[in-house]
XYZ file of C-alpha atoms in Angstrom:
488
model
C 0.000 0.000 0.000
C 1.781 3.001 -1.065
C 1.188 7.142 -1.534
C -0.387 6.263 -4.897
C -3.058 4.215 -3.250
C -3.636 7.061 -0.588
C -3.560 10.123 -3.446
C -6.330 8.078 -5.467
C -8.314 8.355 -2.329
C -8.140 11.981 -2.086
C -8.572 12.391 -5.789
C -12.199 10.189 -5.936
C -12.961 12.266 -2.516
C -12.230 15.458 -4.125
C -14.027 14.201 -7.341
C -17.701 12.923 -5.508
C -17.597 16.667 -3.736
C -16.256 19.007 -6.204
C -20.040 20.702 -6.609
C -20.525 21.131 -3.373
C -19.481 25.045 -2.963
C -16.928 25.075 -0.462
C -14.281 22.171 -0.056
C -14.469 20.347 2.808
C -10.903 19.537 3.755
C -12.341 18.535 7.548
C -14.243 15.944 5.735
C -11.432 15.182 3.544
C -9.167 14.621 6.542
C -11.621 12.041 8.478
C -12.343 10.305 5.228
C -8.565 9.478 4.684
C -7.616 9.057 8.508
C -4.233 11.551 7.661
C -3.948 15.407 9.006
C -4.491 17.522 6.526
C -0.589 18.887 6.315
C 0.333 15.008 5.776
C -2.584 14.748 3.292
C -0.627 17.616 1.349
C 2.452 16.437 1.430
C 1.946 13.098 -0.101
C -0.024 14.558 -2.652
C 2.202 17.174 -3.678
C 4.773 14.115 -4.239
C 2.526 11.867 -6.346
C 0.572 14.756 -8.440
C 3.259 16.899 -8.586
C 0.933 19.802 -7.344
C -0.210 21.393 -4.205
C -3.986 20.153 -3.465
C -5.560 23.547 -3.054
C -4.171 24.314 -6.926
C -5.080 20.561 -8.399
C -8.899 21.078 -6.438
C -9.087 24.739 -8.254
C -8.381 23.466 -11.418
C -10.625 20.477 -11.174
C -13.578 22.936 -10.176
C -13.086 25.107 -13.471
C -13.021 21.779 -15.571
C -16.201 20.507 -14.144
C -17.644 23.865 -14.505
C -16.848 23.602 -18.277
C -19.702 21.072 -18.627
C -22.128 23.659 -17.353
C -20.936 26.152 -19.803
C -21.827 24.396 -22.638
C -24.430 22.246 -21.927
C -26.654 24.586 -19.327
C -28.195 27.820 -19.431
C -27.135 29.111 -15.994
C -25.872 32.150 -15.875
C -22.015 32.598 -15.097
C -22.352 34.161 -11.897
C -24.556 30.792 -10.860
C -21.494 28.180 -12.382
C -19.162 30.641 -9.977
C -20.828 30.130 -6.922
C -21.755 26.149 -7.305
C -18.173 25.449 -7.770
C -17.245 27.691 -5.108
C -16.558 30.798 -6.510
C -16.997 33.847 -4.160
C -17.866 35.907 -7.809
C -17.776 35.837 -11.102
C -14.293 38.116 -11.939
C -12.443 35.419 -9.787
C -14.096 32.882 -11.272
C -12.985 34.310 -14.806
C -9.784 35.105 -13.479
C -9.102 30.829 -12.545
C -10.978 29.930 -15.905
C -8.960 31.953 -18.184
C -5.239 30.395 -16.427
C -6.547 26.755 -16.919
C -8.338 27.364 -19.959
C -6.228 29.995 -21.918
C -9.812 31.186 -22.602
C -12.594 32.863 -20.654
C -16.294 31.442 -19.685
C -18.051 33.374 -21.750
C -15.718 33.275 -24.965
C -16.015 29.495 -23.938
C -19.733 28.792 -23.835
C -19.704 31.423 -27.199
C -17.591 28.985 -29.128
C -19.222 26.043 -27.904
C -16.258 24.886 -27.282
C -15.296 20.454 -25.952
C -16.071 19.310 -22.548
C -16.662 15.968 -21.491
C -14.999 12.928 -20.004
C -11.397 13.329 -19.217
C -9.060 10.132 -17.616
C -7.681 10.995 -14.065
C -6.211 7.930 -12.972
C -6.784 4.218 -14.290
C -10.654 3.013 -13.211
C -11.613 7.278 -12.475
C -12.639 9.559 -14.381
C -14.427 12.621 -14.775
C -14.853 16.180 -16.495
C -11.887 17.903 -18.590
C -11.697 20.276 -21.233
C -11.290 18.448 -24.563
C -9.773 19.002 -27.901
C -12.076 16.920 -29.950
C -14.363 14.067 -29.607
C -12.868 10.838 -28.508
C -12.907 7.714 -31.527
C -12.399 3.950 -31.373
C -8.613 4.592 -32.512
C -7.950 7.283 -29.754
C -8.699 4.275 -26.757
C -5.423 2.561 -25.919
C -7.150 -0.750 -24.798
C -4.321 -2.718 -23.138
C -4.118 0.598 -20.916
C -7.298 1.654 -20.418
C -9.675 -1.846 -20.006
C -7.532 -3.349 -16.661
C -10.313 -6.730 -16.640
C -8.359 -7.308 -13.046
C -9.382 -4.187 -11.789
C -11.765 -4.095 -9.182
C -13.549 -1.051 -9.357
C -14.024 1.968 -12.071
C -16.403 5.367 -11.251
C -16.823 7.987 -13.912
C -17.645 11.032 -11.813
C -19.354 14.473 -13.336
C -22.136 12.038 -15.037
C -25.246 14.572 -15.077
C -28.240 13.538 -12.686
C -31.178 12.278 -14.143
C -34.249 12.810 -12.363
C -38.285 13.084 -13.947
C -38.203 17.168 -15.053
C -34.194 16.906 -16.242
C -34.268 18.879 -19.107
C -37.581 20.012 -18.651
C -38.160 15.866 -20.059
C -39.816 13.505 -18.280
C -38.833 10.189 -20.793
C -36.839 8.573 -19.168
C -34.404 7.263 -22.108
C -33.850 10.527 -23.594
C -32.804 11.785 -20.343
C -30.406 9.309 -20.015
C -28.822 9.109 -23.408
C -28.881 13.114 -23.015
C -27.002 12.844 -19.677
C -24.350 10.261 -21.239
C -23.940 12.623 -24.569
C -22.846 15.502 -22.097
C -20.215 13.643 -20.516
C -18.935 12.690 -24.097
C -18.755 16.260 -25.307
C -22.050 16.224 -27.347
C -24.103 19.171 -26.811
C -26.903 18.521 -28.280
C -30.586 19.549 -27.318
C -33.073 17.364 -25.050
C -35.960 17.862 -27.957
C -33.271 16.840 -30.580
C -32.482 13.888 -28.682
C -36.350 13.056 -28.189
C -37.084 13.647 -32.439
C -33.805 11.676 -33.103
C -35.133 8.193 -30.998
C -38.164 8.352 -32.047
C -39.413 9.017 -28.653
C -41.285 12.530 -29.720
C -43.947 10.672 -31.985
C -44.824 7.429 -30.220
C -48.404 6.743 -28.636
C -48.871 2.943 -28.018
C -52.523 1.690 -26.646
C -52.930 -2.106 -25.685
C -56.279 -3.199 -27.344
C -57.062 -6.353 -24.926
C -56.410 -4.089 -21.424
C -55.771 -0.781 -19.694
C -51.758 -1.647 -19.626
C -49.773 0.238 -17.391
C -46.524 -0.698 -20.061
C -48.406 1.208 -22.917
C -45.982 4.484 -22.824
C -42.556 2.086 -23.022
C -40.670 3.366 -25.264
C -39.149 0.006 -26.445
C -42.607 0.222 -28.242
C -42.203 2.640 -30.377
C -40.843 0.749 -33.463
C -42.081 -3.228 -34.018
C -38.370 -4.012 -33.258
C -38.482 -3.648 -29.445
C -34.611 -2.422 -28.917
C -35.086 -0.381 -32.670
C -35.588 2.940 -30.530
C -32.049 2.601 -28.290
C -29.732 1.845 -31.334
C -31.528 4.587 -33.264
C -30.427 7.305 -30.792
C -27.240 6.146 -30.527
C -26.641 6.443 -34.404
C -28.564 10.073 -34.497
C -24.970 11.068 -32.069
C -22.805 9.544 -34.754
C -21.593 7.055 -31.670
C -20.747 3.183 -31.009
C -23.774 1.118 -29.778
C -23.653 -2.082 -28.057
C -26.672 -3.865 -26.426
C -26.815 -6.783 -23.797
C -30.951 -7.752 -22.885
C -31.467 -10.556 -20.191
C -32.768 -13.715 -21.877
C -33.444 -16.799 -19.511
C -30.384 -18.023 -20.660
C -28.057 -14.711 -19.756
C -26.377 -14.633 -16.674
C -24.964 -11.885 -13.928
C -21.532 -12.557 -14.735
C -22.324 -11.616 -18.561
C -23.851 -8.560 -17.659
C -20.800 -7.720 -15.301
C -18.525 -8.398 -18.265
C -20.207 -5.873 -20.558
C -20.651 -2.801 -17.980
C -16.721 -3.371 -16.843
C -15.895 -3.047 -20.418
C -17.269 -0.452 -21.232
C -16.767 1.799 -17.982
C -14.043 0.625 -18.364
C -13.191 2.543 -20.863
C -14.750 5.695 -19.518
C -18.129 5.443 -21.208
C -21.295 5.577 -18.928
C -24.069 2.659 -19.792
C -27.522 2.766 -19.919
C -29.433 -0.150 -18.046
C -32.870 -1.111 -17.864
C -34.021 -1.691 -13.913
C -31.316 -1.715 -11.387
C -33.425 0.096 -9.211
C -37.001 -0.637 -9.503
C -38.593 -0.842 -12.689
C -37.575 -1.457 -16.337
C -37.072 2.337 -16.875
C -34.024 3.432 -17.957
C -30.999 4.405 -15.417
C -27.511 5.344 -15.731
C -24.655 3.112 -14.549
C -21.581 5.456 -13.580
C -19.383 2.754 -12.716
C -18.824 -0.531 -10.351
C -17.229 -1.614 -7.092
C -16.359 -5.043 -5.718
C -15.826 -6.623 -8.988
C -19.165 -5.527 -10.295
C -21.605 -6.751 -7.693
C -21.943 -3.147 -6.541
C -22.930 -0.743 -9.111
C -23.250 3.073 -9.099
C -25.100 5.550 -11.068
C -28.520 7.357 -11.491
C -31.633 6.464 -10.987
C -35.125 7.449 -11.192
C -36.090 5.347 -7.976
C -33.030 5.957 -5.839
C -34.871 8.078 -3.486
C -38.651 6.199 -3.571
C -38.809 4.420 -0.918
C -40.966 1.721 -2.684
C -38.094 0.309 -4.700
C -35.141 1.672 -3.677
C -34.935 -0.084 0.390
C -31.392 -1.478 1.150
C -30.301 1.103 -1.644
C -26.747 3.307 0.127
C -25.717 6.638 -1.674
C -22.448 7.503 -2.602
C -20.807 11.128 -1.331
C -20.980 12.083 -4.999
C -24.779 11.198 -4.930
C -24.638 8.014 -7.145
C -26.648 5.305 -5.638
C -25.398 2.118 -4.775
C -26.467 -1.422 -5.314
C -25.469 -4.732 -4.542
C -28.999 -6.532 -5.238
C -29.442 -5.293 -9.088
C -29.658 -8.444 -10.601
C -32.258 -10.030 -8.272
C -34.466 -7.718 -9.215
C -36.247 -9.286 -12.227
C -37.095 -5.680 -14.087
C -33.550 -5.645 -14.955
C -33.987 -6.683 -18.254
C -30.957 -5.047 -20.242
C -27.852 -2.522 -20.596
C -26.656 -0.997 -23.264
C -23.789 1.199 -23.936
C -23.503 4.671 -26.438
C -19.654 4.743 -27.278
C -17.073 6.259 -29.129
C -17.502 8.590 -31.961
C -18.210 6.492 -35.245
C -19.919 6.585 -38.516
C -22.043 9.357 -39.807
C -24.564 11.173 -37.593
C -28.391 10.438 -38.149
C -29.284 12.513 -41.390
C -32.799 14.824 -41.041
C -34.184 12.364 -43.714
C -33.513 9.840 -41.311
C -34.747 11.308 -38.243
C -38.043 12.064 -40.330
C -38.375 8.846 -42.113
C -38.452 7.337 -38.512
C -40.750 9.556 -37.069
C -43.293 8.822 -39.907
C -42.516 4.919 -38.913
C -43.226 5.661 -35.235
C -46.085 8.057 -35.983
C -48.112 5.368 -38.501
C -50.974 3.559 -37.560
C -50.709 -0.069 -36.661
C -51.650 -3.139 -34.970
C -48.544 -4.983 -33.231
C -48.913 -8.105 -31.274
C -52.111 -6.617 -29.767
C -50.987 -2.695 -29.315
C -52.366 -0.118 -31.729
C -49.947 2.306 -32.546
C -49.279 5.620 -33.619
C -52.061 7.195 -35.044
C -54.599 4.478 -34.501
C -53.402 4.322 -30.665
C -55.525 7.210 -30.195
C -58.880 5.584 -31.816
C -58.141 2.374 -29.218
C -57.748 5.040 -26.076
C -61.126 6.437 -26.857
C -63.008 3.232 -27.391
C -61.280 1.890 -23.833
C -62.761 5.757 -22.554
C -66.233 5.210 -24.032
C -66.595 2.057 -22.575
C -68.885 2.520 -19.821
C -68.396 -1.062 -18.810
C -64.612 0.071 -17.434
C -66.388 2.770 -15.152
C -69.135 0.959 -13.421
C -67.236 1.033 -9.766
C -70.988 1.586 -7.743
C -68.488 4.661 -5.926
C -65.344 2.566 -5.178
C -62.945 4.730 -6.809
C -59.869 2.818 -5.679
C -61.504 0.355 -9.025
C -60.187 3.299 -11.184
C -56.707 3.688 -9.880
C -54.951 1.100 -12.714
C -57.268 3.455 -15.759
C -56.090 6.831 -14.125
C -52.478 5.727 -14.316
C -53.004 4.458 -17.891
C -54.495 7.652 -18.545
C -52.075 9.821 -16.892
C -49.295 8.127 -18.910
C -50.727 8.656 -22.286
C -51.313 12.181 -22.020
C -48.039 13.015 -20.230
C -46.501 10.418 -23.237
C -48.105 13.306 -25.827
C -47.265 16.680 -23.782
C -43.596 15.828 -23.569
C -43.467 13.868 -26.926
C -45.087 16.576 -29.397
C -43.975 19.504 -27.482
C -40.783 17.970 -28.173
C -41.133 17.278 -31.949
C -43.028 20.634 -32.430
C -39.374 22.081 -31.344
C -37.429 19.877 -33.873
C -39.333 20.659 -36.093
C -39.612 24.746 -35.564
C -35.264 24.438 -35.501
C -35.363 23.197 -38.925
C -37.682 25.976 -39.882
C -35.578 28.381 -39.306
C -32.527 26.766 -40.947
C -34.141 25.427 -44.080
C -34.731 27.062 -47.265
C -37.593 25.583 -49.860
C -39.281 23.039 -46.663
C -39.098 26.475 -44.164
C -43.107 26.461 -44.699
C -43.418 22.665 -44.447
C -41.538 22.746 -41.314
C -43.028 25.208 -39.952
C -46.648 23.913 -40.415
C -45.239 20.198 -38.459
C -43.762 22.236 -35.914
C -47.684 23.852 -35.539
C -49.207 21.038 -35.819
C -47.594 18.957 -33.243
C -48.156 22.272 -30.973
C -51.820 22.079 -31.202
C -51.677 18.675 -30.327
C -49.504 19.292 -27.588
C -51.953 22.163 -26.514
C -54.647 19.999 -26.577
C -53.096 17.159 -23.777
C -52.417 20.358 -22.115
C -56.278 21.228 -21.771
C -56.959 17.438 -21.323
C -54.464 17.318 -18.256
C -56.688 20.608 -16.849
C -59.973 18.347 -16.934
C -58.418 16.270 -14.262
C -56.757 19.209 -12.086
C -53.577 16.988 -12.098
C -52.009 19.230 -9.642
C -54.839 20.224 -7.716
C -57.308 17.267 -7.869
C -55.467 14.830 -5.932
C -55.745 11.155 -6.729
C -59.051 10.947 -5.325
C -60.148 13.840 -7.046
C -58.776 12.242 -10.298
C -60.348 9.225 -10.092
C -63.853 11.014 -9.712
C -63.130 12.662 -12.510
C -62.198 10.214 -14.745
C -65.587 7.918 -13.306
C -67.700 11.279 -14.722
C -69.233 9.972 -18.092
C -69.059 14.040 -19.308
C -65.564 14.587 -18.492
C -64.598 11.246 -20.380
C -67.082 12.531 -22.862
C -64.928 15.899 -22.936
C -62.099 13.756 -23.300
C -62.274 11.746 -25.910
C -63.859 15.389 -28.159
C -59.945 16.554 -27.207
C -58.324 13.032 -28.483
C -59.834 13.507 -31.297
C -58.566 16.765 -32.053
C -54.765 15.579 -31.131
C -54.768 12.679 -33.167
C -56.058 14.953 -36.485
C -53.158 17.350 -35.464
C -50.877 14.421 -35.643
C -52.434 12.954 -39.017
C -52.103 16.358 -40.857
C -48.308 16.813 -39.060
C -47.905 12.792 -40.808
C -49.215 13.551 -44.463
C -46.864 16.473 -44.567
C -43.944 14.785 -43.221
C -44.293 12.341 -45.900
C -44.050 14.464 -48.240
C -40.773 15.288 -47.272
């Protein structure tokens, strides 16, 4: 056990609390079990730096990523990396940087993952994009080593982004920490994920707004958005023949190699999460998670100082069903054509293996709406509770998914010449549908109502009447959004 083992210590400690404001070298002292003069000495030997200059410069290339990929102000990036105001701020950017924040964020300028010591990493400032060829494998991919965290991933939470898909967040998240900076709604056109609707035709099915549904090829939607970033994608899915150690294999890999993965589960159910890295040979894993903090799912479940959850129990829990990793730079991004041509696939109407979809989703929601047989509870409400879920999901499905697409789509407008009035009427269209789920949501006073209240509501023949009048107008918004997109 030598210095290097102690200075990788201080380095992860410094790395989970870098965002916290003010370093806390007290805390840094108990967690090593060294004074804080012997913690500086050592360090200074090994980095070849004093710690108060190496913890500067690490706060100015963490607060890169919020340059570039946020729209806080710079005063606000000062003071979360714990700046006491902006000039000194500038001042410490423009020595690391050679550049200041502003000029910076102006250029859009490279952050994203940066190598600090073999199995950590976190947030530099980059030249250019990492590719295949740039990842010395033999140095980087140690399949000894017993533990890898890639600190600075972004959180995702429901509202990240102002998104509330949870697969979009989380390739969003992961594109960050690669250098991508790319918008949430561009991410959401470019899976798919902006023009899905999915009804099951044989039950009110609380799996309706998956997004695996979106395309008849159930993992069609994850490779798609890794190809729209011009990136590697490699996919592992739990058949009843896959085992732990498998899965293990493919998230060491590819942490491994600095690259976040996507999972499926971990933590509750099969909604997407982030995987940030691994301890004890893999049994523990670390990341993000939409559940972490529900109390429902996540019991047993320890957090990390930098906030990542840990879990030792993610494979006994059944709804973890896959992982899947968005790599190095490769290939050709995703081509507007494309991104269109597979919004018109998602958007269709269809029958698949008992789910209607796309367009004719919305004819199967009404008919479950205007069946009066579903509402006959005699005043036990608690009867509804499955429906209001189903309902809630659908129309929270449509006001993030065309709000979305009517973005996308209003971008293009204003960068395209002879389809500027095509785009523009697509970008309207999925508005007014968007608009319309809006005034559908206010039926139910989804923030006022309460459950109770909901599930009153949605028992009232005339509000489901009501209802229904507004799917109707949606799905026409989305059928005169498809025609045009076809023509393109």
């Amino acid at each position: 056990m030598g210095y290097p083992l102690y200075t990788m210590s201080v380095v992860c400690y410094i790395e989970a609390n870098i965002m916290n404001g003010k370093f806390d070298y007290a805390g840094l002292e108990k967690n090593i079990g060294f004074s804080m003069p012997y913690i500086r000495e050592i360090f200074r030997n090994d980095m070849g730096c004093p710690l108060a200059e190496y913890i500067r410069t690490r706060r100015i290339k963490c607060s890169a990523l919020d340059l570039v990929n946020s729209d806080k102000t710079i005063l606000e990036i000062a003071h979360k990396y714990g700046f006491a105001n902006p000039e000194t701020y500038t001042r410490a950017f423009y020595k690391v940087a050679g550049i200041t924040p502003s000029k910076f964020r102006r250029e859009k300028l490279i952050a994203g993952k940066e190598k600090i010591f073999p199995g950590v990493y976190s947030v530099g400032i980059l030249e250019r994009k990492e590719r295949r060829n740039d990842i010395n494998m033999a140095e980087d991919f140690n399949g000894e080593s017993g533990s890898t965290v890639l600190y600075g991933v972004p959180k995702v939470f429901y509202g990240a982004y102002g998104g509330g898909t949870p697969y979009p967040i989380c390739l969003k998240a992961c594109s960050e920490y690669l250098g991508d900076n790319l918008k949430y709604y561009f991410i959401m056109a470019s899976c798919g994920a902006a023009f899905r609707l999915v009804w099951n035709t044989k039950d009110w099915d609380l799996s309706n707004v998956d997004i695996y549904h979106t395309f008849e090829e159930s993992g069609r939607v994850y490779g798609i958005g890794a190809k729209a970033l011009g990136r590697e994608f490699s996919f592992l899915g739990r058949g009843k023949d896959t085992t732990k150690e498998e899965f293990i294999s493919f998230i060491r890999k590819h942490t491994g190699e600095g690259y976040p993965c996507i999972a499926l589960g971990v933590i509750g159910p099969p909604e997407a999460c982030i995987i940030t890295g691994y301890r004890k040979g893999g049994d523990e894993l670390l990341g993000w998670n939409f559940f972490q903090n529900d109390q429902e799912f996540a019991s047993g479940i320890k957090v990390d100082e930098s906030g990542y959850f840990i879990c030792d129990n993610w494979w006994e829990n059944t709804d973890t069903q896959a992982v899947m990793c968005i790599g190095a730079v490769h290939g050709d991004k995703s081509t507007t054509e494309d991104i269109i041509a597979n919004a018109i696939k998602a958007l269709s109407g269809r029958t698949d293996c008992g789910y209607a979809k796309g367009i004719k989703a919305y004819d199967a929601w009404r008919e479950a709406l205007e069946d009066e047989s579903n509402f006959s509870v005699n005043g036990n409400y608690t009867l509804l509770f499955e429906k209001m879920l189903c309902q809630g999901d659908a129309m929270n499905c449509l006001a993030d998914g065309r709000n979305n697409a009517s973005l996308y789509f209003e971008e293009l407008a204003g960068t395209a010449g002879s389809r500027q009035d095509s785009y523009k009427k697509v970008s309207g269209l999925f508005r007014k549908c968007s608009n319309t789920i809006l005034e559908m949501q206010a039926l139910y006073n989804i923030n006022e109502a309460g459950m109770d209240g909901m599930l009153k509501r949605l028992a009232d023949k005339e509000i489901r009447k009501k209802t229904c009048e507004l799917i109707k107008i949606a799905q026409k918004a989305d059928k005169e959004a498809l025609e045009i997109m076809k023509t393109l």
